[in-house]
XYZ file of C-alpha atoms in Angstrom:
390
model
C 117.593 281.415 152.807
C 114.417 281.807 154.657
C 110.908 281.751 152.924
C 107.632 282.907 155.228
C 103.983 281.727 154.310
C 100.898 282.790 156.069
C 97.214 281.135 156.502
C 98.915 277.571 154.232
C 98.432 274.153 153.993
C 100.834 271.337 153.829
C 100.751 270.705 150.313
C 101.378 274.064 149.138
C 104.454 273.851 151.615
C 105.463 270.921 150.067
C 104.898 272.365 146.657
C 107.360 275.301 147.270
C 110.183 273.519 148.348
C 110.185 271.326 145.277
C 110.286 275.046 143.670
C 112.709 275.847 145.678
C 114.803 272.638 145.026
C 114.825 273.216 141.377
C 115.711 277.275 141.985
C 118.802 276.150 144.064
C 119.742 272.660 143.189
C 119.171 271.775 146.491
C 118.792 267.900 147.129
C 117.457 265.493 149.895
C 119.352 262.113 148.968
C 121.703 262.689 151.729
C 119.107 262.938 154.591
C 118.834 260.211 156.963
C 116.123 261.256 158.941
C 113.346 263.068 159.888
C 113.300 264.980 162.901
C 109.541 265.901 164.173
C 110.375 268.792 167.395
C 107.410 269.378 169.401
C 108.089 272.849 171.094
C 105.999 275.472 172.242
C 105.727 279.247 171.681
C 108.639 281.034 172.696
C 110.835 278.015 173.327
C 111.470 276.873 169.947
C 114.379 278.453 169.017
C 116.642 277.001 171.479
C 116.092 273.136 170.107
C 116.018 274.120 166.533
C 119.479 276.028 167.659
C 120.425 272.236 169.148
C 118.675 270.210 165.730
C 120.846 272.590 163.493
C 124.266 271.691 165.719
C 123.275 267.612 165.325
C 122.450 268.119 161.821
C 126.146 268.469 160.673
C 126.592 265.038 161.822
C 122.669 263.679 161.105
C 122.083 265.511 157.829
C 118.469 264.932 157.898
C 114.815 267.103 157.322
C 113.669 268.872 160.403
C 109.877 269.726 160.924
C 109.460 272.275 164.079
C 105.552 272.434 165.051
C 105.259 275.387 167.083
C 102.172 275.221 169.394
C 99.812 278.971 169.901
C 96.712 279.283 171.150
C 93.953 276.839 170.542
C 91.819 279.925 171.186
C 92.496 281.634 168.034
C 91.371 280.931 164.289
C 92.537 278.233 162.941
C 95.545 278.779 160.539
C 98.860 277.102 159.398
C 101.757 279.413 159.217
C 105.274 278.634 158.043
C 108.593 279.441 157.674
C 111.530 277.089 155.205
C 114.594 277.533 155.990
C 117.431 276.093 153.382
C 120.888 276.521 152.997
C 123.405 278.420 155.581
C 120.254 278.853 157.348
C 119.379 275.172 157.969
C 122.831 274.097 158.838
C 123.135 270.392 157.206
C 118.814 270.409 156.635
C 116.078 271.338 155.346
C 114.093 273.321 157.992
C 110.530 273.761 158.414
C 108.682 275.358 161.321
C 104.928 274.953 161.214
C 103.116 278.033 163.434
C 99.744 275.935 164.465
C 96.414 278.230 165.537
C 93.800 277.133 166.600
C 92.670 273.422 166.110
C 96.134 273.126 164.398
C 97.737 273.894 168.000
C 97.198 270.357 168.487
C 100.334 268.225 166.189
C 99.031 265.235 164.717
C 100.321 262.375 162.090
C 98.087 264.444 159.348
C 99.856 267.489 159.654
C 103.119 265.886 159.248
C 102.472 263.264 156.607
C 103.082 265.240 153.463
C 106.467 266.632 154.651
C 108.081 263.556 156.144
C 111.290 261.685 154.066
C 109.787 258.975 152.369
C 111.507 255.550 154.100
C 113.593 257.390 156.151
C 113.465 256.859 159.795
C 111.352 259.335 161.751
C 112.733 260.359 165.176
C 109.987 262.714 167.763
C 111.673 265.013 170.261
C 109.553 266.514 172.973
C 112.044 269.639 173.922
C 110.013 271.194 176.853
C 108.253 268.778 178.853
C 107.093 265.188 178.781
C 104.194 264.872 176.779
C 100.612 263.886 177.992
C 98.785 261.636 178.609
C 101.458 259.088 176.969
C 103.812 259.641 174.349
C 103.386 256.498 172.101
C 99.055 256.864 172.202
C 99.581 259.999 169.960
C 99.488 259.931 166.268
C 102.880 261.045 165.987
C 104.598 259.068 168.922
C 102.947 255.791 167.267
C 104.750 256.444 163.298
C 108.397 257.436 165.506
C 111.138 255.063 165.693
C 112.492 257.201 168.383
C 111.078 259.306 171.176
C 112.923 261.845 173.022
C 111.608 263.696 176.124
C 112.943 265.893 178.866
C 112.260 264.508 182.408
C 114.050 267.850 183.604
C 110.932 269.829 182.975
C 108.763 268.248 185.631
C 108.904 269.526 189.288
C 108.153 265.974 190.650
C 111.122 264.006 189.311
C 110.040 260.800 191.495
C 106.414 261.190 190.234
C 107.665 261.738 187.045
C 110.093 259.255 186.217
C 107.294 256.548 187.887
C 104.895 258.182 185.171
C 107.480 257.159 182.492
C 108.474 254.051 183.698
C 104.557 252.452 183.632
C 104.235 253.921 180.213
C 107.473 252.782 178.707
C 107.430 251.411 175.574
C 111.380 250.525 173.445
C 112.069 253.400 171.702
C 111.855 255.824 174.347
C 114.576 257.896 175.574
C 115.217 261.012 177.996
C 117.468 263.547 177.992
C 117.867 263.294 181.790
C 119.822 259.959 181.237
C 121.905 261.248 178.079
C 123.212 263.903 180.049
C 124.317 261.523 182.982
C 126.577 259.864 179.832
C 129.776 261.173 181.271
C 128.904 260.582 184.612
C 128.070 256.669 183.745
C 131.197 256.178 181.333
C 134.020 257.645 184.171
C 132.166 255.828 186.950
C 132.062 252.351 184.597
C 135.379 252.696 184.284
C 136.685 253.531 187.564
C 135.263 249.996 188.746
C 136.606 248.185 186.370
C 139.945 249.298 187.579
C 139.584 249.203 191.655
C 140.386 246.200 193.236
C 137.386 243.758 193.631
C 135.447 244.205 196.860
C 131.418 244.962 197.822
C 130.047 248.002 197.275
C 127.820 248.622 200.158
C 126.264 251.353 199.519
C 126.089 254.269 196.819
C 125.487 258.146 197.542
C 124.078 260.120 194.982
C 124.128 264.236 195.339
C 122.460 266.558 193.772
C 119.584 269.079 192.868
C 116.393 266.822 194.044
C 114.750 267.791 190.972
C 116.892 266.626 188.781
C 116.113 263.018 187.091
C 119.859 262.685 186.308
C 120.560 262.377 189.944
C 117.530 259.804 190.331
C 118.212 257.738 187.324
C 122.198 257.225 188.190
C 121.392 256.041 191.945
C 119.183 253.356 190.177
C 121.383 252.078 187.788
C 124.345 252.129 190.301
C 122.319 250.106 193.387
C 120.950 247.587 191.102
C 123.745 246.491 189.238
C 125.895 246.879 192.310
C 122.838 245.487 194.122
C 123.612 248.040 197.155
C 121.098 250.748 199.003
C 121.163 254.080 197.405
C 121.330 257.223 199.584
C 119.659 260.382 197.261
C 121.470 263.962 198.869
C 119.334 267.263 197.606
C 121.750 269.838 197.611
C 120.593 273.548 197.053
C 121.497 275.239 193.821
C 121.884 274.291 190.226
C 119.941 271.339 188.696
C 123.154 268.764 188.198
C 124.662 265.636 189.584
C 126.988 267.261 192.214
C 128.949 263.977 193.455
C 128.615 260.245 193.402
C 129.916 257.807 196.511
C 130.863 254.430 196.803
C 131.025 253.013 200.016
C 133.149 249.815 200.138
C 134.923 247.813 202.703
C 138.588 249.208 201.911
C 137.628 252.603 201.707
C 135.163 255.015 199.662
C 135.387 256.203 195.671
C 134.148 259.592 194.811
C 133.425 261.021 191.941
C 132.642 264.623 192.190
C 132.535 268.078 189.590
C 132.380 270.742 191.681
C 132.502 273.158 188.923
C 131.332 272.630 185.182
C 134.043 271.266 183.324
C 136.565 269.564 185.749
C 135.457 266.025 188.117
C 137.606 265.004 190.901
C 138.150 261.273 191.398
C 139.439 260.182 194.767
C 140.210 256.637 195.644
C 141.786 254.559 198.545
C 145.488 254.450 198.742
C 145.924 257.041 195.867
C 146.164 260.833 194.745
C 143.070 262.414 194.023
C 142.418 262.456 190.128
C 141.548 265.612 187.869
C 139.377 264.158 185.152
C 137.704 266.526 182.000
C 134.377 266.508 182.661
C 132.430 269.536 181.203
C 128.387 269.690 181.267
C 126.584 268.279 178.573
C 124.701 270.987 176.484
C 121.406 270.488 174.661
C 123.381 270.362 171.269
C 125.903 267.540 172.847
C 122.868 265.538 173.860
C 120.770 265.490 170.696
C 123.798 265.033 168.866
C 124.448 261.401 171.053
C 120.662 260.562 170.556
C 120.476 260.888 166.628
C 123.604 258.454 166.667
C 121.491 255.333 167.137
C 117.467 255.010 166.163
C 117.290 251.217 168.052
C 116.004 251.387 171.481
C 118.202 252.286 174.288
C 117.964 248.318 176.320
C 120.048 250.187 179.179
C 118.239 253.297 180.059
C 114.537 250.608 179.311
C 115.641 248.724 182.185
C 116.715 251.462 184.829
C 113.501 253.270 183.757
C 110.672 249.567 184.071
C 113.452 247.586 186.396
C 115.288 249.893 188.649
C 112.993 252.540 189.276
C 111.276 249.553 191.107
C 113.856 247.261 192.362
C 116.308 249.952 194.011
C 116.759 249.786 198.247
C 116.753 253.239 199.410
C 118.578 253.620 202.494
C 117.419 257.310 202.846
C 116.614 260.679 201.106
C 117.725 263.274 202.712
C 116.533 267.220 201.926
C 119.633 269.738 202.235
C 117.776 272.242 200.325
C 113.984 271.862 201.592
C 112.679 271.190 198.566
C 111.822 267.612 197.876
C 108.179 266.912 197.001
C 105.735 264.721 198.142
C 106.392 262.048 195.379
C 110.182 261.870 197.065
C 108.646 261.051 200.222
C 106.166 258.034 198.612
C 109.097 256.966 196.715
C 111.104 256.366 200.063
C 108.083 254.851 201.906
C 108.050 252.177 198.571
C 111.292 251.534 198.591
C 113.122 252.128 201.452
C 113.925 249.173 204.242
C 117.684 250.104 204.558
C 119.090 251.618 207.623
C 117.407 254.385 209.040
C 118.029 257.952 208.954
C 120.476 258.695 211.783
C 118.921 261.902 213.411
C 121.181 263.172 216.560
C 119.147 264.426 219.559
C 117.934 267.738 219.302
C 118.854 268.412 215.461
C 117.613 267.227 212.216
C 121.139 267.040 210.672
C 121.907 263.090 208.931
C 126.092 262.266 208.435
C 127.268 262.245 205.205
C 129.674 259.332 203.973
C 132.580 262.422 203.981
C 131.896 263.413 207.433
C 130.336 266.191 206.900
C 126.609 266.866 208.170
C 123.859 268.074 205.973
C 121.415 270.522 208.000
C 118.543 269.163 206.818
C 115.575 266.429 207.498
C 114.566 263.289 205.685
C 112.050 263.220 202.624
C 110.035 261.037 204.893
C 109.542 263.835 207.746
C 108.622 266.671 206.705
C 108.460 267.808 202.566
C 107.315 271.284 201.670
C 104.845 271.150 198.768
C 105.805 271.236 195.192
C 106.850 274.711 193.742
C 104.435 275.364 190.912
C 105.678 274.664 187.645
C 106.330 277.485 185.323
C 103.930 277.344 182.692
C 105.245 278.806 179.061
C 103.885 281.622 177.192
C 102.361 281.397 174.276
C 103.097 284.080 172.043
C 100.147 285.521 170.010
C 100.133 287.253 166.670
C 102.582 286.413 163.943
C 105.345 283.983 165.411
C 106.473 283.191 161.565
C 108.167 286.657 161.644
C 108.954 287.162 165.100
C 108.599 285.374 168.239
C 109.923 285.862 171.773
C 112.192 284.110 173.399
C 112.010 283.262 176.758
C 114.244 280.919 179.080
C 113.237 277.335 179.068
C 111.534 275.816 182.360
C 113.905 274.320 184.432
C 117.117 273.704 182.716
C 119.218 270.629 183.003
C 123.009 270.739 183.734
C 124.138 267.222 184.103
């Protein structure tokens, strides 16, 4: 069932779905939280798509504030959404004109669960100037953003990591989950020796690929070697260099890793990409900060030896370079004379510089459309700035 208003308020929102309750015997004891979705015009549907999927396993009240144009007069439309149409909640998207363009606790406070926990979700980009100095980052327990939308990941993930505060989370390292889990695993079972070094490889703007070389050379306390490969925006492959021989990990599809290891057949190992649904789903399971991805972001961010960056698509930014210059102090890059090619642990050579040479300025980001007009009835959809596929 889906119910429209135009030009409301909160409290008459509020008032209807008590109506509607009592029309439908509808009730809200089973909810265990309140999920607050920040999107923007034309890229909502796609997380309350993923909220509805988590839902069946968080029943819990979602409230979608859809940002227009602050131009415009301001007005509060809506749209409640209840039964087959809410999945396991009670939906409500709030269409904000105007001065309302701007979310704030006051526009939430009638409609949250009353002591239930309250969880924030940034879906489209990490929100400025810090998420926990807004009204509604403040009353959250938990705060999800998406790293994946910046075109600086370096600059980015620095960004987060001086304004970290518990509670924060991104997707970028809920993705990586897989990744972390097979790789935990497959050194607990190798035979104890020194990891020397660990290669990470993958799109250079995507935070997954930054955030696993961190937490893999400081625990293993070993350089870290960050490949950008051209094409999709994944972690392609993950090396560990060792005395007796190197482990990889690597998916060169989307739903099957290889694991090869010294002195034994390479591995097969299910390993599908994580969708938005699978990675909301994981994040709704616990509301206590995540003390594992708090101390990549504030420790290993900072503590990491880079042994080199190198650029096999030409399109590192400038923060990749500074990020090298900071932390680098590990063996240089090995250029050959008269090409700009650096080994790779396999063997094989990547035709491209270092970070630290030469990096092409950022690509601008895509900026999203705002749809004007009527959104309660109909709104666009267009595809979401630089999707994630760890």
């Amino acid at each position: 069932m889906i119910v429209s208003m135009e030009n409301t308020t909160t409290s008459a929102i509020d008032k209807k779905l008590n109506q509607l309750r009592d029309q439908h015997g509808v009730v809200t004891l089973g909810r265990v939280l309140t999920l607050v979705i920040l999107a923007q015009a034309g890229h909502s549907e796609a997380a309350l798509e993923a909220a509805n999927f988590a839902s069946h396993e968080h029943p819990c009240r979602i409230l979608v504030h859809v940002a227009h144009s602050s131009a415009e007069s301001t007005r509060l439309d809506a749209q409640l959404r209840m039964g087959g149409d809410a999945g396991a909640s009670e939906v409500i998207v709030l269409h904000g004109y105007g001065e309302l363009a701007e979310p704030t606790e006051t526009l939430f406070s009638a409609l949250l669960l009353p002591d239930a926990p309250i969880v924030a979700w940034w879906p489209h980009t990490v929100p400025a100037p810090t998420p926990h100095t807004s009204s509604i980052a403040r009353i959250a327990h938990r705060r999800i953003m998406d790293s994946a939308r910046s075109e600086d990941t370096f600059e980015t993930l620095l960004d987060l990591s001086r304004r970290y505060v518990p509670g924060d989370t991104d997707l970028a390292w809920t993705r990586a989950t897989n990744w972390r889990i097979q790789l935990a695993a497959v050194l607990d079972q190798a035979e104890p020796a020194p990891v020397r070094e660990v290669v990470v490889e993958g799109c250079g703007h995507s935070p997954s690929v930054v955030l696993v070389g961190a937490w893999l050379g400081t625990r293993l306390d070993a350089e870290v070697t960050f490949v950008n490969n051209p094409g999709p925006r994944r972690l392609d492959r993950v090396t560990l260099v060792r005395d007796d021989g190197e482990i990889v990990l690597e998916r060169p599809g989307r739903t099957v890793a290889v694991l090869r290891q010294p002195g034994q057949p390479d591995q097969q190992i299910a390993m599908p990409v994580r969708d938005l649904k699978a990675c909301i789903a994981e994040e709704l399971r616990r509301l206590d900060p995540d003390e594992v991805y708090g101390e990549v972001l504030t420790t290993g961010l900072h503590d990491v030896r880079v042994a080199d960056i190198v650029d096999a698509a030409g399109e590192l930014t400038p923060g990749a370079s500074r990020f090298l210059a900071e932390h680098g102090g590990g063996r240089p890059a090995e250029t050959p004379a008269g090409g700009s090619a650096r080994p790779r642990t396999d063997g094989a050579a990547e035709q491209a510089g270092t970070a630290s040479a030469t990096a092409p300025a950022p690509r601008p980001a895509t900026a999203p459309g705002t749809e004007p007009g009527d959104a309660t009835r109909s709104e666009r959809v267009v595809t979401a700035p630089g999707e994630e596929q760890a």
